[in-house]
PDB file of C-alpha atoms in Angstrom:
ATOM      1  CA  MET E   1       0.000   0.000   0.000  1.00 79.00           C
ATOM      2  CA  ALA E   2       1.215   3.509  -0.754  1.00 83.00           C
ATOM      3  CA  PHE E   3      -0.133   6.985  -0.133  1.00 83.00           C
ATOM      4  CA  ALA E   4       0.701  10.291  -1.790  1.00 84.00           C
ATOM      5  CA  PHE E   5      -0.564  13.730  -0.780  1.00 85.00           C
ATOM      6  CA  SER E   6      -0.440  17.184  -2.312  1.00 87.00           C
ATOM      7  CA  ARG E   7      -2.200  20.450  -1.579  1.00 87.00           C
ATOM      8  CA  ASP E   8      -1.893  21.888  -5.057  1.00 88.00           C
ATOM      9  CA  ARG E   9      -0.805  19.238  -7.567  1.00 90.00           C
ATOM     10  CA  LEU E  10      -2.672  16.403  -9.234  1.00 92.00           C
ATOM     11  CA  LEU E  11      -1.087  13.081  -8.371  1.00 94.00           C
ATOM     12  CA  GLY E  12      -1.721   9.377  -8.504  1.00 95.00           C
ATOM     13  CA  VAL E  13      -0.006   6.302  -7.140  1.00 96.00           C
ATOM     14  CA  ASP E  14      -0.105   2.611  -7.971  1.00 96.00           C
ATOM     15  CA  VAL E  15       1.471  -0.502  -6.450  1.00 97.00           C
ATOM     16  CA  GLU E  16       1.385  -3.984  -7.966  1.00 97.00           C
ATOM     17  CA  HIS E  17       2.577  -7.360  -6.723  1.00 97.00           C
ATOM     18  CA  LEU E  18       4.911  -9.013  -9.236  1.00 97.00           C
ATOM     19  CA  ARG E  19       3.353 -12.275 -10.297  1.00 95.00           C
ATOM     20  CA  HIS E  20       3.188 -14.614 -13.243  1.00 93.00           C
ATOM     21  CA  ILE E  21       0.546 -13.559 -15.755  1.00 92.00           C
ATOM     22  CA  PRO E  22       0.121 -16.131 -18.547  1.00 93.00           C
ATOM     23  CA  GLU E  23      -1.592 -13.556 -20.798  1.00 94.00           C
ATOM     24  CA  MET E  24       1.109 -10.884 -20.315  1.00 93.00           C
ATOM     25  CA  GLU E  25       1.792 -10.539 -24.054  1.00 90.00           C
ATOM     26  CA  GLN E  26      -1.924 -10.152 -24.736  1.00 94.00           C
ATOM     27  CA  LEU E  27      -2.209  -7.469 -22.035  1.00 94.00           C
ATOM     28  CA  MET E  28       0.743  -5.637 -23.586  1.00 94.00           C
ATOM     29  CA  SER E  29      -1.364  -5.180 -26.717  1.00 94.00           C
ATOM     30  CA  TYR E  30      -3.116  -2.435 -24.711  1.00 93.00           C
ATOM     31  CA  PHE E  31       0.209  -0.598 -24.206  1.00 95.00           C
ATOM     32  CA  HIS E  32       1.538   2.006 -26.602  1.00 94.00           C
ATOM     33  CA  PRO E  33       3.690   0.363 -29.335  1.00 94.00           C
ATOM     34  CA  VAL E  34       6.825   2.157 -28.031  1.00 92.00           C
ATOM     35  CA  GLU E  35       6.404   0.532 -24.610  1.00 94.00           C
ATOM     36  CA  ARG E  36       5.394  -2.866 -25.958  1.00 95.00           C
ATOM     37  CA  GLU E  37       8.380  -3.046 -28.285  1.00 94.00           C
ATOM     38  CA  GLY E  38      10.734  -1.952 -25.507  1.00 94.00           C
ATOM     39  CA  ILE E  39       9.528  -4.713 -23.196  1.00 95.00           C
ATOM     40  CA  LEU E  40       9.636  -7.408 -25.875  1.00 95.00           C
ATOM     41  CA  ARG E  41      13.253  -6.484 -26.764  1.00 96.00           C
ATOM     42  CA  LEU E  42      14.345  -7.358 -23.216  1.00 96.00           C
ATOM     43  CA  PRO E  43      15.566 -10.830 -22.228  1.00 97.00           C
ATOM     44  CA  SER E  44      12.577 -12.964 -21.196  1.00 93.00           C
ATOM     45  CA  ASP E  45      13.671 -13.034 -17.534  1.00 93.00           C
ATOM     46  CA  GLU E  46      13.422  -9.189 -17.387  1.00 95.00           C
ATOM     47  CA  GLN E  47      10.078  -8.808 -19.129  1.00 95.00           C
ATOM     48  CA  GLN E  48       7.850  -9.431 -16.106  1.00 95.00           C
ATOM     49  CA  GLN E  49       9.509  -6.663 -14.078  1.00 95.00           C
ATOM     50  CA  ALA E  50       9.388  -4.310 -17.073  1.00 95.00           C
ATOM     51  CA  PHE E  51       5.704  -5.101 -17.634  1.00 97.00           C
ATOM     52  CA  PHE E  52       4.784  -4.248 -14.040  1.00 97.00           C
ATOM     53  CA  ASP E  53       7.005  -1.163 -14.018  1.00 96.00           C
ATOM     54  CA  CYS E  54       5.196   0.071 -17.129  1.00 95.00           C
ATOM     55  CA  TRP E  55       1.768  -0.918 -15.787  1.00 95.00           C
ATOM     56  CA  THR E  56       2.239   0.935 -12.485  1.00 96.00           C
ATOM     57  CA  ARG E  57       3.448   4.095 -14.256  1.00 94.00           C
ATOM     58  CA  LYS E  58       0.427   4.056 -16.561  1.00 95.00           C
ATOM     59  CA  GLU E  59      -2.010   3.334 -13.712  1.00 95.00           C
ATOM     60  CA  ALA E  60      -0.537   6.108 -11.555  1.00 95.00           C
ATOM     61  CA  PHE E  61      -0.986   8.546 -14.449  1.00 94.00           C
ATOM     62  CA  VAL E  62      -4.620   7.675 -15.240  1.00 94.00           C
ATOM     63  CA  LYS E  63      -5.450   7.805 -11.529  1.00 94.00           C
ATOM     64  CA  ALA E  64      -3.877  11.270 -11.274  1.00 93.00           C
ATOM     65  CA  THR E  65      -5.863  12.573 -14.242  1.00 92.00           C
ATOM     66  CA  GLY E  66      -9.064  11.037 -12.878  1.00 92.00           C
ATOM     67  CA  GLU E  67      -9.677   9.280 -16.197  1.00 92.00           C
ATOM     68  CA  GLY E  68      -8.929   5.781 -14.998  1.00 90.00           C
ATOM     69  CA  LEU E  69      -9.120   3.137 -17.664  1.00 87.00           C
ATOM     70  CA  SER E  70     -11.517   5.271 -19.714  1.00 91.00           C
ATOM     71  CA  ARG E  71      -8.285   6.631 -21.255  1.00 92.00           C
ATOM     72  CA  PRO E  72      -6.901   3.941 -23.560  1.00 92.00           C
ATOM     73  CA  LEU E  73      -3.501   2.790 -22.315  1.00 92.00           C
ATOM     74  CA  ASP E  74      -2.125   2.892 -25.850  1.00 93.00           C
ATOM     75  CA  SER E  75      -2.983   6.616 -26.218  1.00 93.00           C
ATOM     76  CA  PHE E  76       0.147   7.654 -24.294  1.00 92.00           C
ATOM     77  CA  PHE E  77       3.620   6.428 -23.454  1.00 91.00           C
ATOM     78  CA  MET E  78       6.358   7.155 -20.964  1.00 89.00           C
ATOM     79  CA  GLU E  79       9.840   8.386 -21.867  1.00 84.00           C
ATOM     80  CA  LYS E  80      12.720   8.083 -19.416  1.00 84.00           C
ATOM     81  CA  GLN E  81      14.423  11.370 -18.598  1.00 76.00           C
ATOM     82  CA  ASP E  82      16.852  12.041 -15.744  1.00 73.00           C
ATOM     83  CA  GLY E  83      15.712   9.150 -13.550  1.00 73.00           C
ATOM     84  CA  SER E  84      12.006   9.871 -13.984  1.00 80.00           C
ATOM     85  CA  PHE E  85       9.538   9.624 -16.849  1.00 87.00           C
ATOM     86  CA  THR E  86       7.558  12.159 -18.840  1.00 84.00           C
ATOM     87  CA  VAL E  87       4.237  11.369 -20.490  1.00 88.00           C
ATOM     88  CA  ASN E  88       3.603  11.865 -24.198  1.00 85.00           C
ATOM     89  CA  GLY E  89       0.447  11.226 -26.146  1.00 85.00           C
ATOM     90  CA  ALA E  90      -3.002  12.356 -27.144  1.00 80.00           C
ATOM     91  CA  GLY E  91      -3.972  15.557 -25.355  1.00 81.00           C
ATOM     92  CA  ILE E  92      -0.861  15.610 -23.156  1.00 83.00           C
ATOM     93  CA  ARG E  93       1.851  18.246 -23.292  1.00 75.00           C
ATOM     94  CA  SER E  94       5.239  16.640 -22.849  1.00 70.00           C
ATOM     95  CA  GLY E  95       6.813  17.765 -19.608  1.00 76.00           C
ATOM     96  CA  ASP E  96       3.523  18.504 -17.802  1.00 86.00           C
ATOM     97  CA  TRP E  97       3.832  15.278 -15.833  1.00 90.00           C
ATOM     98  CA  LYS E  98       6.651  13.479 -14.047  1.00 91.00           C
ATOM     99  CA  ILE E  99       6.381   9.799 -13.231  1.00 93.00           C
ATOM    100  CA  TYR E 100       8.647   8.198 -10.637  1.00 94.00           C
ATOM    101  CA  GLY E 101       9.013   4.460 -10.214  1.00 94.00           C
ATOM    102  CA  PHE E 102       9.806   2.970  -6.820  1.00 95.00           C
ATOM    103  CA  THR E 103      10.075  -0.405  -5.130  1.00 95.00           C
ATOM    104  CA  PRO E 104       7.682  -0.450  -2.155  1.00 94.00           C
ATOM    105  CA  GLY E 105       8.936  -3.871  -1.069  1.00 94.00           C
ATOM    106  CA  ARG E 106      10.470  -7.045  -2.375  1.00 95.00           C
ATOM    107  CA  GLY E 107       8.322  -8.467  -5.150  1.00 95.00           C
ATOM    108  CA  TYR E 108       6.432  -5.217  -5.792  1.00 97.00           C
ATOM    109  CA  ALA E 109       6.540  -2.385  -8.305  1.00 97.00           C
ATOM    110  CA  GLY E 110       5.224   1.100  -7.667  1.00 97.00           C
ATOM    111  CA  ALA E 111       4.912   4.480  -9.328  1.00 96.00           C
ATOM    112  CA  VAL E 112       3.723   7.974  -8.520  1.00 96.00           C
ATOM    113  CA  ALA E 113       2.563  10.506 -11.141  1.00 94.00           C
ATOM    114  CA  ILE E 114       2.742  14.218 -10.391  1.00 93.00           C
ATOM    115  CA  ARG E 115       1.515  17.097 -12.519  1.00 91.00           C
ATOM    116  CA  ARG E 116       4.332  19.628 -12.570  1.00 83.00           C
ATOM    117  CA  GLU E 117       2.137  22.712 -12.703  1.00 75.00           C
ATOM    118  CA  ARG E 118      -1.136  23.508 -11.031  1.00 63.00           C
ATOM    119  CA  PRO E 119      -4.177  22.537 -13.093  1.00 55.00           C
TER     120      PRO E 119
END
């Protein structure tokens, strides 16, 4: 479990337990092609961690915007920049959001999304 608070910024957080998902490749079809291709280029033993890292970043973002899964997960992608990620995609100005991954505990992936400027 994770909590994030802000008085004047939109933010969202997500935590997922790393686990075997037989349909992982099928679920990746919902990711943006840039993310999907990046994960599939990794050695197979690194793909599960990369999948959950990507999933938590995307979930944190759609929670922060309040859109939830009504925003298609393939309508945006994350780009790594200076240890964090920026969001690019439909209706999003690059640099408006910062996404930070973290490890909340062994066997877990987490992310927090923060809007850089006040809405």
